[in-house]
Amino acid sequence: MDSDARADTEVLVVGAGPTGLMLANQLARCGVNVTIIDRHGGPAEQSRAIAVQPRTLEIYAKMGVSDTALSLGVRATGANLWSNGRWRTRIPVDDIGRDQSAFPFILMLGQDDNERILGATLQQQGVTIQWRTELVALEQHATHVTATLKDASGERRTIEASWVAGCDGSHSAVRTLSNIEFPGENYEHTFFVADTEATGPMRPGELNIYLWRNGFHLFFPMRGENRWRVIGILPERFNSQTGGHADVTFDALVPSIREEAGADLAFLACHWFSTYRIAHRAADHFRDRRCFVLGDAAHIHSPAGGQGMNTGLQDAYNLAWKLALVVKKRAAATLLDSYEQERRPVAQRLLKTTDRAFQVLVSDRWPAAVLRTTIVARLAAIAMRIEPLRMLAFRTISQLGVSYPAADLSQTLAGASGRGPGAGERFPWLHLALGDAGESADLFEQLDDTRFNLLLFGGNVATTNVPKTITDIVAVHAIPATSLNTKALTAAGIDTPSFYLLRPDGHIGLVGGVFQPAALTHYFSQRVHLIADARDHQA
């Protein structure tokens, strides 16, 4: 039986945090019928996640919410490193990323604000979040999933969904009910987070990282005068004195923070304080038949680098366009295999790098303490003078460097230049003359992220012979050969003639020299698993 004929919803999204809201928004933008539930009573009121990376802001721009996010957050254009009470170096994020993105900074905006923005956008698309609704059972079938939901009164009901997406955090019901293992372990330390008003030596409007003998403190600038979010390790003596950490107050921590950050530091107020434990884990699989896990349901790791929330948002952006094509029967379900193939390696790599960095940050062993307070600061200062290392640091933290070169959806044809961006990479941010007027325009603003985008450069401009079978899902952009374009393309390493097929998420799917319509048809047939006639397929 056809899945759509019996499903109450095409996609059930479990969890209305940032990841679930991003997925639901992208699906709704593609015309997919989506239901989203959450066991909580409403959006988060406080949150530990605060850093919004440039790649996320690029997606927000496509959704039309970047201006709202920017108005609510603080643009951190640099990060300052301190050790033993002294300022050591500054990582100038804005200088490094100025030519890489329209958003060359880290936006300090709490997860709670992100949820409100994404939730309001989803509401505008006619999708209402079903709060206080919990997933308690799943039964997978060949064509659909039967989900049992429980509301606040305890009443249960069942719905049928073509697909289920678990965006329900580290204790994911979708992951548990799908019997997906979640190996890893907890870090031994307890951490604290506090929203404060403070004055002191911190460089205003920028991230300040204090490295000390027994750990670290992070000072994130927040909206408002003298507002800082402080994150750090709870000193061991508090655990030993109280037998736990439930009774610890922020006032009790202030002397130890001032001891490391300097006597000039003064806390005027603390508006929110919490302690917590963290872990590093990754799911064995990101998909079980018709169920997926994303965000914290698929991977959790240390807060080093401010990557957690952003990685979940990228998971959703990766899966949404693929799921939309399958739901609309424009692609076979085989396409969905690429979600785990592309995103699980990203999560595993992130776990390894953040875990290594975190061990350096938190280890109380003598060699690590020396490395943390002396060598790391000196190496960072040296590295920031070397352009390739500066660029690597920015592309890693900003998530602009995430790529899928070995994935099935990435193909390079013979005749493609080896100098420019490669298959699987995010296509670079360029300003090009797109029309006869010759005026420079932001290329990203012209790209439709609900469709593929075919970019034709040089001699390919006159060849717009795109197969009719894909005209509904491909937007064609013929870039004229002007002096302005030649300069921009040369700087990006893009030869002419050449063509690039960009996936809806902005990553390069297919790249070649002289445009080949047959190669394009083959790519969609063999790699995207496009269905020529939807009536011949059942999902």
XYZ file of C-alpha atoms in Angstrom, residues 122-336:
215
model
C 7.394 27.538 11.631
C 4.144 28.995 12.955
C 4.048 31.390 9.986
C 4.169 28.350 7.710
C 1.054 26.959 9.369
C 2.748 24.289 11.499
C 1.889 24.262 15.214
C 4.110 22.537 17.742
C 2.272 19.955 19.845
C 3.741 20.590 23.297
C 3.484 18.159 26.239
C 3.269 15.312 23.759
C 5.603 12.363 24.227
C 6.546 9.507 21.919
C 6.127 6.245 23.850
C 6.109 3.552 21.158
C 7.132 2.965 17.545
C 6.293 0.195 15.122
C 7.947 0.223 11.724
C 6.278 -1.203 8.639
C 7.350 -1.459 5.014
C 5.463 1.689 3.988
C 4.995 3.687 7.193
C 5.624 3.997 10.924
C 2.956 3.701 13.606
C 3.768 6.059 16.491
C 2.051 6.023 19.883
C 1.888 9.451 21.515
C 0.985 10.398 25.098
C -0.276 13.861 26.055
C -0.069 15.682 29.390
C -3.230 14.001 30.691
C -1.778 10.567 30.025
C -4.113 9.867 27.148
C -2.577 7.875 24.318
C -3.232 8.005 20.599
C -1.587 6.518 17.535
C -0.676 8.213 14.293
C 0.879 6.901 11.118
C 3.811 8.714 9.546
C 5.739 7.974 6.385
C 8.982 8.915 8.171
C 10.056 9.769 11.730
C 12.907 12.094 12.700
C 14.317 11.895 16.212
C 15.479 15.348 17.245
C 14.723 14.627 20.889
C 18.102 15.034 22.566
C 20.600 12.795 24.266
C 17.870 10.655 25.875
C 16.123 10.238 22.514
C 13.007 8.082 22.514
C 13.322 7.591 18.752
C 16.863 6.271 19.116
C 15.941 4.019 22.039
C 12.794 2.644 20.415
C 14.761 2.016 17.199
C 17.358 0.025 19.182
C 20.222 2.230 17.984
C 23.239 1.999 20.288
C 24.747 5.223 21.684
C 28.286 4.322 22.822
C 30.508 6.752 24.692
C 31.019 7.940 28.240
C 30.597 10.890 30.576
C 33.338 13.352 31.368
C 34.303 13.134 35.023
C 34.045 16.876 35.665
C 31.008 18.906 36.634
C 30.513 22.206 34.818
C 28.676 25.391 35.591
C 27.016 28.061 33.477
C 25.977 31.503 34.673
C 24.362 34.535 33.046
C 25.983 37.494 34.764
C 26.629 41.199 34.807
C 30.352 41.708 35.194
C 33.169 44.180 34.649
C 36.845 43.394 34.375
C 39.757 42.889 31.966
C 37.650 41.007 29.377
C 37.834 42.384 25.846
C 34.284 43.714 25.318
C 32.106 42.194 22.601
C 34.437 39.237 22.094
C 34.916 35.742 23.435
C 37.439 35.613 26.280
C 39.074 32.278 27.136
C 40.882 32.012 30.469
C 43.219 29.033 30.829
C 44.404 28.207 34.316
C 46.197 25.519 36.292
C 43.109 23.405 36.949
C 40.881 24.159 33.987
C 39.345 27.077 32.138
C 36.664 29.765 32.130
C 34.843 30.994 29.041
C 33.329 34.487 28.975
C 30.764 34.916 26.172
C 29.474 38.457 25.500
C 25.687 38.753 25.668
C 23.150 41.379 24.690
C 22.981 44.178 27.260
C 25.455 46.294 29.201
C 28.194 44.304 30.960
C 26.359 41.045 30.278
C 28.485 37.893 30.132
C 27.729 34.193 30.081
C 30.398 32.370 32.079
C 31.098 28.658 31.660
C 33.696 26.731 33.601
C 34.622 23.672 35.644
C 33.182 23.330 39.121
C 36.193 23.143 41.483
C 36.603 19.700 42.990
C 36.388 21.006 46.534
C 32.710 21.799 46.064
C 31.955 18.182 45.265
C 33.955 16.973 48.257
C 32.408 19.511 50.645
C 28.788 18.992 49.698
C 28.812 15.390 48.548
C 27.418 16.651 45.264
C 26.813 19.993 43.571
C 23.097 20.675 43.973
C 23.677 23.205 46.751
C 26.514 25.130 45.102
C 25.802 28.820 44.492
C 27.445 31.165 42.021
C 28.545 33.490 44.835
C 30.576 30.634 46.264
C 32.413 30.280 42.948
C 33.295 33.948 42.490
C 36.559 33.882 44.532
C 37.961 31.008 42.460
C 37.005 32.734 39.180
C 38.613 36.012 40.282
C 41.707 34.126 41.382
C 42.303 33.054 37.795
C 40.789 35.925 35.781
C 42.241 38.717 37.923
C 41.321 40.867 40.893
C 39.854 43.514 38.569
C 36.976 41.174 37.755
C 33.752 42.100 39.524
C 30.371 40.414 39.273
C 27.505 42.864 39.666
C 24.699 40.311 39.377
C 23.917 36.703 38.445
C 20.593 36.165 36.672
C 20.830 32.411 36.115
C 23.125 29.681 37.355
C 23.203 25.932 36.745
C 25.574 22.988 37.026
C 25.659 20.071 34.615
C 27.582 17.045 33.369
C 28.475 16.360 29.740
C 29.390 13.292 27.713
C 30.878 12.335 24.389
C 28.830 9.823 22.407
C 27.853 9.000 18.821
C 25.059 6.739 17.626
C 26.111 3.574 15.826
C 23.672 4.484 13.062
C 21.844 7.660 12.124
C 19.039 5.756 10.399
C 16.967 2.663 11.059
C 14.698 2.053 8.049
C 12.080 4.847 8.286
C 13.495 6.490 11.422
C 16.367 8.967 11.687
C 18.282 10.554 14.560
C 19.723 14.059 14.375
C 21.497 16.538 16.654
C 22.002 15.476 20.267
C 19.989 12.327 19.588
C 22.803 11.269 17.237
C 25.900 12.805 18.832
C 26.908 14.732 21.927
C 30.317 16.123 22.719
C 32.175 18.738 24.699
C 31.312 22.427 24.327
C 34.801 23.171 22.971
C 34.465 25.311 19.858
C 30.741 26.024 20.186
C 29.820 23.354 17.640
C 26.994 21.348 19.231
C 23.828 23.257 18.357
C 25.210 24.218 14.956
C 26.052 20.621 14.062
C 22.473 19.571 14.800
C 21.173 22.377 12.583
C 23.462 21.151 9.794
C 22.152 17.601 10.253
C 18.637 18.908 9.671
C 19.640 21.007 6.664
C 21.332 17.974 5.115
C 18.412 15.599 5.625
C 15.507 17.922 4.821
C 15.980 18.353 1.071
C 16.616 14.643 0.594
C 13.556 13.664 2.589
C 11.449 16.187 0.668
C 12.449 14.662 -2.686
C 11.585 11.180 -1.432
C 8.264 12.224 0.116
C 7.284 13.930 -3.134
C 8.337 10.798 -5.035
C 10.930 12.631 -7.099
C 13.689 10.410 -5.699
C 13.917 6.842 -4.454
C 14.376 6.166 -0.744
C 17.947 5.062 -1.547
C 18.852 8.761 -1.559
C 18.311 8.830 2.209
